Coordinates of C-alpha atoms in Angstrom, one line a residue:
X258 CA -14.8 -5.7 22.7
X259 CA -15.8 -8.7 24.9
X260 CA -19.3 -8.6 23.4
X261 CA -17.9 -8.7 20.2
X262 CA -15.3 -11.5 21.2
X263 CA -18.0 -13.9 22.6
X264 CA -19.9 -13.0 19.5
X265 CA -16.9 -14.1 17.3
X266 CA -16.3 -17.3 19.0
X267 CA -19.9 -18.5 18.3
X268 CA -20.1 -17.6 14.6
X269 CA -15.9 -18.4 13.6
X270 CA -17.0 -21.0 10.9
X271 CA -19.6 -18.8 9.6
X272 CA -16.9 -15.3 9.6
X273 CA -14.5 -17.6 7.7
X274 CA -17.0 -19.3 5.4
X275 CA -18.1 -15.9 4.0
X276 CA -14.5 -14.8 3.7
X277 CA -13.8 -17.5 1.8
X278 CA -16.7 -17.3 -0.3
X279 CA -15.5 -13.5 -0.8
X280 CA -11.7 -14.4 -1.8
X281 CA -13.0 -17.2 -4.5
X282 CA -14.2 -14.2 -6.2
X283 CA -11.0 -13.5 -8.6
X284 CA -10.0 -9.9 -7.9
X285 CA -7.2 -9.2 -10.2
X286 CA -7.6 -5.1 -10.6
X287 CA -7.4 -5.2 -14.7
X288 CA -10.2 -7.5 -15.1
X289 CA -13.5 -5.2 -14.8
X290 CA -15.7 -8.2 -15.3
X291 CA -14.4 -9.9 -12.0
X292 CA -14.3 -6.0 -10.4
X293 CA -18.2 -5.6 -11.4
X294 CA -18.6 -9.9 -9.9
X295 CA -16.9 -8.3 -6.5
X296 CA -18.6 -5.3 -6.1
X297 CA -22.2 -7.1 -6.4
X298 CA -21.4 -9.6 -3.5
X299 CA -20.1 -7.1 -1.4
X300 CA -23.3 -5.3 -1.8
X301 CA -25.6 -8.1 -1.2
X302 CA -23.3 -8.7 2.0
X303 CA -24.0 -4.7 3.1
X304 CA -27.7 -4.7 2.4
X305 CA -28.3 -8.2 4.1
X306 CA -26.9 -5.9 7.2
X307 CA -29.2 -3.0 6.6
X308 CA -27.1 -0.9 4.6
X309 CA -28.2 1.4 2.0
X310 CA -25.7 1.0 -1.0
X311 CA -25.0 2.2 -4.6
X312 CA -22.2 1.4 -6.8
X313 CA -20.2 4.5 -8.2
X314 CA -17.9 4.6 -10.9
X315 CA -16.2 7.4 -13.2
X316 CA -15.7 5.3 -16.2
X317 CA -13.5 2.7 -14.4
X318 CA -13.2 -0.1 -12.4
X319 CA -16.7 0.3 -9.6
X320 CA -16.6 2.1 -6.4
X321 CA -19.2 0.3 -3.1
X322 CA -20.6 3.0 -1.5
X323 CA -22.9 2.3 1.8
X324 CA -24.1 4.4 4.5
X325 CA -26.3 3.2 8.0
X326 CA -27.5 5.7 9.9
X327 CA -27.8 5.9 13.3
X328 CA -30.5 7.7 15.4
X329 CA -29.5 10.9 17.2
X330 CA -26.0 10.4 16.3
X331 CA -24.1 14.1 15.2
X332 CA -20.7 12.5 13.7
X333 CA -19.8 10.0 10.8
X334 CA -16.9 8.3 10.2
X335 CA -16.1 6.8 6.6
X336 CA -14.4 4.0 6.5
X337 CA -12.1 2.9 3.6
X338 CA -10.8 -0.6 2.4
X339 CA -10.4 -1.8 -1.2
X340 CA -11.7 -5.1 -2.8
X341 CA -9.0 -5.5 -6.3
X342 CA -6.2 -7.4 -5.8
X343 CA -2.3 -7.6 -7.8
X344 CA -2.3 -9.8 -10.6
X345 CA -1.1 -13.2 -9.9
X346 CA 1.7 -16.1 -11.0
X347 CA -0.4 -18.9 -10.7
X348 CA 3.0 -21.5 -10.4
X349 CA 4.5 -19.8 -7.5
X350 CA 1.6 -20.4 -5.4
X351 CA 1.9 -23.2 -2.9
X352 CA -2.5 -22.8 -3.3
X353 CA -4.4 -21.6 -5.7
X354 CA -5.0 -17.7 -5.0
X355 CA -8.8 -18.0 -5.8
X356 CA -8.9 -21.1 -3.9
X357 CA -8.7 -20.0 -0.1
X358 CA -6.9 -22.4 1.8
X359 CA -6.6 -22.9 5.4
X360 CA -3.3 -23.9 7.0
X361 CA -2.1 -24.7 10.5
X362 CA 1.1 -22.3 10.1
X363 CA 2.7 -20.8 7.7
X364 CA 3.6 -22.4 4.4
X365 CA 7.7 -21.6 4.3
X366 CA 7.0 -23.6 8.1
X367 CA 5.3 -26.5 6.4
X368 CA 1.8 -25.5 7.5
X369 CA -0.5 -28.7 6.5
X370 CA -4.0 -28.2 5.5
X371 CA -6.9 -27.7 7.8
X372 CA -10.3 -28.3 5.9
X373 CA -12.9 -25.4 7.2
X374 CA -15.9 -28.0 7.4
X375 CA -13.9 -30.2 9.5
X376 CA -13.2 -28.1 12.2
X377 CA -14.8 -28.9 15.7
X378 CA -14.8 -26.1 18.1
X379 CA -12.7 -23.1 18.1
X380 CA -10.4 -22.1 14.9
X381 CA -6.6 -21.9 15.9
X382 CA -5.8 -18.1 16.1
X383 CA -2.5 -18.7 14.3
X384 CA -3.7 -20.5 11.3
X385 CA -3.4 -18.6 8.4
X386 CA -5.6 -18.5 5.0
X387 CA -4.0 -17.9 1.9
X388 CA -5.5 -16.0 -1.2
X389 CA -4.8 -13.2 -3.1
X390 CA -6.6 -10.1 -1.0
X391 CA -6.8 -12.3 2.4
X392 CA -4.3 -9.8 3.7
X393 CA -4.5 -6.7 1.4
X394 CA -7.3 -5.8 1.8
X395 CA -10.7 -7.9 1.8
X396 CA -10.5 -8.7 5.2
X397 CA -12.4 -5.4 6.4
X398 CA -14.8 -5.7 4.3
X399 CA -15.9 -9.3 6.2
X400 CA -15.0 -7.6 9.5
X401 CA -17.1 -4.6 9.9
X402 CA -20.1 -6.7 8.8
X403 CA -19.6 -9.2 11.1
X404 CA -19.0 -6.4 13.7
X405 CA -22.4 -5.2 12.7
X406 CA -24.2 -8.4 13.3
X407 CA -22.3 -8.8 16.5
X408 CA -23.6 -5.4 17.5
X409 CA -27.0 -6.1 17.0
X410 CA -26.9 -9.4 18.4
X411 CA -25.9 -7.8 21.7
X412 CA -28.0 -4.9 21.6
X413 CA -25.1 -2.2 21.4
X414 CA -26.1 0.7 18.9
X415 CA -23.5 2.4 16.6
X416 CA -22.6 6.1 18.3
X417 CA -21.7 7.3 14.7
X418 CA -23.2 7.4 11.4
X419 CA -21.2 4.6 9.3
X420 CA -20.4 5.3 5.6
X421 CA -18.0 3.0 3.5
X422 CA -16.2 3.5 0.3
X423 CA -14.7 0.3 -1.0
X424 CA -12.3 0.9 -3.8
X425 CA -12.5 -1.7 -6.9
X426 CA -9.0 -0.2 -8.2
X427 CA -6.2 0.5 -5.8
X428 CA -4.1 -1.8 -6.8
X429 CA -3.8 0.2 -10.0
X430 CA -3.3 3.2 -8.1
X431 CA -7.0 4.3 -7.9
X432 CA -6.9 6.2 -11.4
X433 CA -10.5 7.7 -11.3
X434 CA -10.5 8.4 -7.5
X435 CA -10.7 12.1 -8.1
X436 CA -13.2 12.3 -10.7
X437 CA -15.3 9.9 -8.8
X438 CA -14.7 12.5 -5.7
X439 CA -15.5 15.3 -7.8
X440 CA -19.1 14.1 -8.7
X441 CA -20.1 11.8 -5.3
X442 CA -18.1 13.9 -2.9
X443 CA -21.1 15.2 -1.4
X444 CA -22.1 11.7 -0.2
X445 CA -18.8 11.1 1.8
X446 CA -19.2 14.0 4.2
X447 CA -17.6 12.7 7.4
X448 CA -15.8 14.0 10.8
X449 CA -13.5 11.2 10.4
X450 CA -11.7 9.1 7.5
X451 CA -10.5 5.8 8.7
X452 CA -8.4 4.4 5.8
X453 CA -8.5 0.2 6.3
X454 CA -5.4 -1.0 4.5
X455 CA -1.7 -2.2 5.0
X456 CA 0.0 -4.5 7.5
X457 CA 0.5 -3.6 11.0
X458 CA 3.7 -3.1 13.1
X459 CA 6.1 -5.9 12.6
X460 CA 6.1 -6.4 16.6
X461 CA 2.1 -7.1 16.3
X462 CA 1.3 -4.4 18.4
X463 CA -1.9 -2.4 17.4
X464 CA -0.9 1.0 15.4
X465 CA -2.6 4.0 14.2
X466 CA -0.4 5.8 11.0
X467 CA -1.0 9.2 10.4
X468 CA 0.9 9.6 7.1
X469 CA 2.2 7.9 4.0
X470 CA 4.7 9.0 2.0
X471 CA 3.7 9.9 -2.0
X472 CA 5.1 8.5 -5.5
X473 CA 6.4 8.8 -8.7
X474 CA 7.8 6.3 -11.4
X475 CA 10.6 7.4 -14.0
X476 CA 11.8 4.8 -16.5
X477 CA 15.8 6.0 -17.9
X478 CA 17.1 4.4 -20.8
X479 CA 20.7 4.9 -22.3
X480 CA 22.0 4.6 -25.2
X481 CA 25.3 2.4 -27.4
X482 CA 25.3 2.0 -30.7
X483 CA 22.0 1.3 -32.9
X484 CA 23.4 -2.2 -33.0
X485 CA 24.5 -4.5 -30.9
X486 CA 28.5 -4.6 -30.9
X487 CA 30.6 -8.1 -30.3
X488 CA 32.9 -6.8 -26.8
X489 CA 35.5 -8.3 -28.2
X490 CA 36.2 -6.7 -31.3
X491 CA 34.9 -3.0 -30.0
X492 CA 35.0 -3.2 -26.3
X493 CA 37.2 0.1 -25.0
X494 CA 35.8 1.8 -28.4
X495 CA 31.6 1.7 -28.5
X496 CA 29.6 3.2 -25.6
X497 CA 28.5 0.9 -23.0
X498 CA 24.6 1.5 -22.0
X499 CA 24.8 -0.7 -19.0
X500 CA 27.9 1.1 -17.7
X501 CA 26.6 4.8 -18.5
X502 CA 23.5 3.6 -16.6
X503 CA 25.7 3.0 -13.6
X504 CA 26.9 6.0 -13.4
X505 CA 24.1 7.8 -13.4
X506 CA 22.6 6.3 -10.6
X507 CA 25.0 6.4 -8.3
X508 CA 25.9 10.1 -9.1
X509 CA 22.3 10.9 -7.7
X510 CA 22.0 8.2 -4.9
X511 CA 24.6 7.6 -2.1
X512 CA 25.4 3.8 -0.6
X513 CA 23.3 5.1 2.0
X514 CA 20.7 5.8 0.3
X515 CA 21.2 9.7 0.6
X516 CA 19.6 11.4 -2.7
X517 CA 22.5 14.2 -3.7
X518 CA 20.7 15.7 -6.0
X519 CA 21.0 19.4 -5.3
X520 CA 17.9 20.6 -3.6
X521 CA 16.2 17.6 -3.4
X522 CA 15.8 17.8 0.0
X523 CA 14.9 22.0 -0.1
X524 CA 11.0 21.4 0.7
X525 CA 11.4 18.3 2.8
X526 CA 8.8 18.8 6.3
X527 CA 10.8 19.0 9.5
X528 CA 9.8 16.6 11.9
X529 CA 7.3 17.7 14.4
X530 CA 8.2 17.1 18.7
X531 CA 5.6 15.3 18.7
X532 CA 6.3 13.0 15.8
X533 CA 10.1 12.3 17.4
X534 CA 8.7 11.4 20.0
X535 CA 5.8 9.1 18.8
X536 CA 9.0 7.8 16.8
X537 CA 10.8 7.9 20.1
X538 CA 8.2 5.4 22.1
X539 CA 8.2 3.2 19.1
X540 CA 9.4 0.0 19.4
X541 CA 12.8 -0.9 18.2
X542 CA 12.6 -3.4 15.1
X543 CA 16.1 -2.6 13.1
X544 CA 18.0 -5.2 14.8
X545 CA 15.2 -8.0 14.7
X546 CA 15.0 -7.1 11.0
X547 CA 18.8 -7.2 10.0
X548 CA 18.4 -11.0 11.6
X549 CA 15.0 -11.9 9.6
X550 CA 16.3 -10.7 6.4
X551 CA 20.0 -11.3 7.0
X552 CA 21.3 -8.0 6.7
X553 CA 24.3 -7.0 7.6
X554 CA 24.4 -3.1 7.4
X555 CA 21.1 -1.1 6.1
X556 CA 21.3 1.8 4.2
X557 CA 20.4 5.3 6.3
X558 CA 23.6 5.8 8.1
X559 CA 22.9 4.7 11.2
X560 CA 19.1 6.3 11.3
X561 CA 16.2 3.9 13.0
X562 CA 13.5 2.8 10.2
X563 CA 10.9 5.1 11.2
X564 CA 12.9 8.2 10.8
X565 CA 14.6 6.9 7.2
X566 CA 10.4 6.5 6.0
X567 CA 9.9 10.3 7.2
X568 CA 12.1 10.9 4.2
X569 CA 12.6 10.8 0.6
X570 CA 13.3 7.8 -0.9
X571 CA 15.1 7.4 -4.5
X572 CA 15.4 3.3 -5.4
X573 CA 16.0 1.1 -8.8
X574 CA 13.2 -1.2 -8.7
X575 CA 14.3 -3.2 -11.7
X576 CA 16.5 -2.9 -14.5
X577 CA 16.4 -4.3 -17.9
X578 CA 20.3 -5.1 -20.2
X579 CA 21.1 -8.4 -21.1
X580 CA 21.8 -11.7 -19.4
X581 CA 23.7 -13.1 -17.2
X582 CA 24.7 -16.8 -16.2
X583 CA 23.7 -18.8 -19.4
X584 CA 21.8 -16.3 -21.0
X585 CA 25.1 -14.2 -21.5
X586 CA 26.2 -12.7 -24.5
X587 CA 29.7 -10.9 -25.1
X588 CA 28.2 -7.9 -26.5
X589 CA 27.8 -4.6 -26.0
X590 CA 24.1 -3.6 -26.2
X591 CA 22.7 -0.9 -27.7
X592 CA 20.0 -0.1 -24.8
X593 CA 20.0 -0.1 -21.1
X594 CA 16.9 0.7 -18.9
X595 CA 15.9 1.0 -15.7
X596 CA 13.0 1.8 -12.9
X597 CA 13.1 4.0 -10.6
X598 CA 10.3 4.4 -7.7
X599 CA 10.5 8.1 -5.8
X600 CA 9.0 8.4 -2.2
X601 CA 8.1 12.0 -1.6
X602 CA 7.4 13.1 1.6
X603 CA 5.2 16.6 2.5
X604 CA 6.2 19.7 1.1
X605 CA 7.7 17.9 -2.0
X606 CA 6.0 18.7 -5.1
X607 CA 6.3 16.0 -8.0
X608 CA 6.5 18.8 -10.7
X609 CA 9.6 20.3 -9.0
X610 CA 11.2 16.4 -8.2
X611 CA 10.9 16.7 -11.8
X612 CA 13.1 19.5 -12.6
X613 CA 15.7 18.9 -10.0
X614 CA 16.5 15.7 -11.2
X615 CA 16.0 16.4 -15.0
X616 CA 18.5 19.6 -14.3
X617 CA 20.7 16.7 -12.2
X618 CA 21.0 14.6 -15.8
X619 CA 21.5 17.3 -17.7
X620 CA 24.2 18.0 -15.6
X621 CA 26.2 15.1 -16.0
X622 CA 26.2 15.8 -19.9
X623 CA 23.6 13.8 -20.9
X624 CA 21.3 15.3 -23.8
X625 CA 17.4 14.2 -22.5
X626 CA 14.7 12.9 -24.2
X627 CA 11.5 12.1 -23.5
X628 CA 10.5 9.6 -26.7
X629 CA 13.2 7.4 -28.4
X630 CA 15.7 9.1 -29.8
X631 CA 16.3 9.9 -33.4
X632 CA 19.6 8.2 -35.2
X633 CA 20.6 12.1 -35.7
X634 CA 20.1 12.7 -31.7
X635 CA 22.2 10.1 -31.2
X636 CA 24.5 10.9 -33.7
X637 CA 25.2 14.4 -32.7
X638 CA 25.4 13.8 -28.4
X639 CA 27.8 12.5 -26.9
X640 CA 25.3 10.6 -24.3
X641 CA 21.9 10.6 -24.9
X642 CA 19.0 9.6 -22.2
X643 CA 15.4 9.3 -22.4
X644 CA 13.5 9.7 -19.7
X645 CA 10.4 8.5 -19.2
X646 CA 7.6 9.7 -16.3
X647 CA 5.4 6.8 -15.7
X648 CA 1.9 7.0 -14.7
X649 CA 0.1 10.5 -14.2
X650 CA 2.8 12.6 -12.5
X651 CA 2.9 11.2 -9.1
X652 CA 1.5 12.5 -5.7
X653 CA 3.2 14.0 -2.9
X654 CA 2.9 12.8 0.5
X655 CA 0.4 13.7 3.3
X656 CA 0.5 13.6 7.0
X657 CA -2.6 14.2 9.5
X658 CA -1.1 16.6 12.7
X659 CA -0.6 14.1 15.6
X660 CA -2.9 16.9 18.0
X661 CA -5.7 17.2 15.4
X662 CA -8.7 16.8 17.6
X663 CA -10.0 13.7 15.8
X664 CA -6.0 12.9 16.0
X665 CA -6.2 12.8 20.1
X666 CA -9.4 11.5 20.6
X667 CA -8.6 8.2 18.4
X668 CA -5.1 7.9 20.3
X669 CA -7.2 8.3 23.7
X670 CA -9.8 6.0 22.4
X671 CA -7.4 3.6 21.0
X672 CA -5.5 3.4 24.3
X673 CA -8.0 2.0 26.2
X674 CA -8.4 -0.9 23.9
X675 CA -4.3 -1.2 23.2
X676 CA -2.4 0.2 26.2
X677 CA 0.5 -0.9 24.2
X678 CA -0.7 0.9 20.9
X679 CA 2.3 2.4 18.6
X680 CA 1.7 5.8 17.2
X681 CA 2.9 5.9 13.9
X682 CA 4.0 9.7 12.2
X683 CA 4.3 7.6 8.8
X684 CA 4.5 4.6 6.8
X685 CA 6.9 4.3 3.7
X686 CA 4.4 3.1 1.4
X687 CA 2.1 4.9 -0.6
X688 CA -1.7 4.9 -0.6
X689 CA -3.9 6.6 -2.9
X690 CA -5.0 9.5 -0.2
X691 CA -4.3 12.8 -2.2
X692 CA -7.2 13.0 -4.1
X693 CA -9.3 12.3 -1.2
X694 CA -7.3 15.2 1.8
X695 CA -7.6 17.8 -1.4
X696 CA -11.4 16.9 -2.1
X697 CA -12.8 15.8 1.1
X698 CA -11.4 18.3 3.5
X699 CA -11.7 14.8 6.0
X700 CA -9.0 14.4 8.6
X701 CA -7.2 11.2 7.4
X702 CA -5.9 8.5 9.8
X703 CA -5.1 4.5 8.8
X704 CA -5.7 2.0 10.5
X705 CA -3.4 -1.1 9.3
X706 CA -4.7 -4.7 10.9
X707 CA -3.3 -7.2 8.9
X708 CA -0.6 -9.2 9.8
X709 CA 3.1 -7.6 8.8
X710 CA 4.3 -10.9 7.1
X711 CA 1.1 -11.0 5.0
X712 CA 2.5 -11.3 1.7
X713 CA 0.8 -8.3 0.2
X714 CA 1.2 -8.4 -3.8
X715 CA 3.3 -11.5 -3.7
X716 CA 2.7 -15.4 -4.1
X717 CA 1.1 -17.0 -1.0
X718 CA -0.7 -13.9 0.2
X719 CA -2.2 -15.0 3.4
X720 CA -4.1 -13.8 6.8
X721 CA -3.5 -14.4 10.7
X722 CA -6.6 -15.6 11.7
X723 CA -6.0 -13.5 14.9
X724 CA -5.8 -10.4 13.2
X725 CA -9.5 -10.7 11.6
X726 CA -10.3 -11.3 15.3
X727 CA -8.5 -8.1 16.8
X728 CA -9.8 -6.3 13.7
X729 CA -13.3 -6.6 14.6
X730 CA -12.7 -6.1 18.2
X731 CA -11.0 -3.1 17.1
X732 CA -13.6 -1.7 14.5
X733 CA -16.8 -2.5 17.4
X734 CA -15.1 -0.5 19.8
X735 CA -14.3 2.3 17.7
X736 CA -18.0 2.0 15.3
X737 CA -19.9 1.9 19.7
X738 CA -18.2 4.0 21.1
X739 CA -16.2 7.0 19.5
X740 CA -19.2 9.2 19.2
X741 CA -19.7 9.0 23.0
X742 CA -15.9 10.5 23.6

């Protein structure tokens, strides 16, 4: 780490200039064009460092694979980080998002703008830069190969065989991960899956994660008349969508959050002793949180974060009826619709989430559909619903055992590096994991480096410049040394 770190401070102008040069690439996961544009730098970045590439794809966005070698070395560890980004609103960036621009602290804080060229001596470990993918999730890519040139330039060999797979389409959920696994599978044969992606603990202590939770989307739409009605003239008479939507949520979701749905929670893993008491040692963020965000009381009933993301998760993400404010109408509408994003957690099988909560609608009287409904549906139900499962049927969660050999000997290795490391059962989110624990048979553990206030998927996405430093400290030590344990 202190090879790597005198490496770094030599070379800072040159690790941010090619990390700008990578995030003026526009990334935006729809465009293949810009995907394909990506995915050729990157490669000329891995083969400048001596590794042997190829670019997969299985008719979608493309897939970098690369692979170095190392003499007399009798374990590999694959490495995973992804180069698309989320689609962007130009206006509500204080930058452009394919113009990286340096700042001296945060924008919201009035950060001014520090000019890369300019700077004379060491860069400011709390500057930021601000582009779309600084944070998620470009940032090891321009780590590890600067950790291999430092390396080298210090004489310290890799103790493992290195492969990478860099993901062009994450951000749309990865669709062709498993056929692409199906066909190249054989070339990611490794003792050890390090996934690269999300934020780190909000306290900015190093973490390991050893699960995410999985997902599903369902869309519900209800139903009025076929026409709008004035509220006036047939409020207390004509169904009210908006209101029937209400009711439906909260019969399957308590204020705090609890999903009563009947055996929703049948399947749900039982915390392990050793995951209550990784969760245990954790540090305590709720209260800092309530204060950055201004919350009064969060949901969970009285739970601490860590435990509420070990479980199930049923939220409206958005929802879609009329206007308010000046774009109000006294109507009553013939259509109400809203999102709904499921967090599964092990155990829990999307097919069966399915059932229990189409059985759960059907229960409150409502006749389901899953296309629009006909004028005769509606005509002959007293409340119709249509249902509608987004995506490709979800994924349930995964979770790598906290005493899995390669578990321990990354904590133990870890440690030594971060005494104050957090050991992390699970994060909330979802990554796109499944396809790669059912085909790879590959112990999966993430490790999440950028900063926690990185703006992932939103306007002003930016990077700590101190986490790209602890980042290749981080991947040296592990890439040196973790054969040798």
């Amino acid at each position: 780490a202190q090879a790597i770190d005198g490496y770094r401070r030599e070379h800072e102008r040159q690790i941010i200039g090619d990390f700008v040069e990578l995030l003026s690439i526009p990334n935006v996961a729809l465009n293949l064009d810009d995907m394909k544009r990506n995915a050729e730098h990157i490669t000329g970045l891995l083969e400048a460092r001596g590794f042997e590439t190829q670019t997969l794809s299985a008719g979608g966005a493309p897939y970098v694979f690369a692979e170095m070698n190392t003499p007399n070395a009798t374990e590999t560890i694959l490495v995973y980080a992804h180069f698309d980004g989320q689609p962007v609103q130009v206006e509500n960036w204080a930058y452009g998002p394919f113009t990286p621009t340096l700042l001296d602290a945060p924008v919201q804080d009035g950060g001014e703008q520090v000019h890369v060229g300019s700077v004379q001596g060491a860069f400011d470990p709390e500057w930021r830069l601000y582009a779309r993918s600084a944070g998620d999730d470009k940032m090891p890519i321009v780590a590890i190969i600067h950790v291999i040139d430092a390396l080298k330039a210090n004489n310290i060999p890799l103790s493992v065989n290195l492969k990478l797979l860099l993901d062009g389409e994450e951000e749309r959920g990865s669709p062709t991960a498993r056929a692409l696994l199906t066909e190249y599978g054989h070339l990611m044969d490794a003792d050890l899956f390090l996934f690269c992606d999300g934020p780190m603990h909000q306290s900015r202590q190093t973490q390991l994660v050893f699960g995410v939770r999985g997902g599903m989307t369902l869309d519900v739409t209800t139903y009025g008349a076929i026409r709008p009605l004035h509220s006036g003239h047939y409020g207390n008479w004509a169904p009210n969508p908006i209101m029937r939507m209400a009711y439906l949520l909260t019969s399957m979701r308590s204020e705090t959050g609890r999903i009563t749905i009947d055996g929703y929670y049948d399947n749900v893993a039982v915390k392990s002793e050793l995951q209550r008491a990784a969760i245990a040692d954790m540090p305590a963020i709720d209260g800092l949180l309530q204060d950055e965000l201004a919350v009064h009381t969060p949901e969970g009933d009285g739970l601490r974060i860590e435990e509420l993301v070990m479980l199930p998760a049923f939220n409206a993400r958005g929802m879609v009826a009329g206007g308010v404010g000046n774009q109000g109408r006294n109507i009553i509408l013939s259509t109400a619709t809203a999102s709904i994003n499921l967090r599964l957690v092990p155990n829990q099988q999307p097919a069966r989430i399915r059932e229990l909560i189409e059985a759960h609608v059907r229960g409150e009287g409502f006749y389901v559909v899953h296309d629009n409904p006909t004028q005769q549906e509606l005509r002959e139900n007293e409340k119709v619903v249509k249902l509608d499962w987004r995506g490709r049927g979800g994924s349930p969660g995964l979770r790598t055992a906290l005493d899995h050999p390669m578990s321990e000997r990354l904590i133990n290795l870890m440690r030594e590096i971060a005494p104050d490391l957090i050991v992390t059962p699970t994060m909330g989110g979802t990554l796109p994991l499944n396809a790669f624990d059912d085909i790879l048979q590959t112990p999966i553990i993430i490790l999440p480096l950028a900063n926690h206030d990185n703006n992932q998927h939103a306007e002003n996405e930016n990077i700590r410049l101190q986490n790209i430093w602890d980042a290749m400290a981080i991947y040296g030590s592990i890439l040196a040394t973790f054969g040798e344990m």
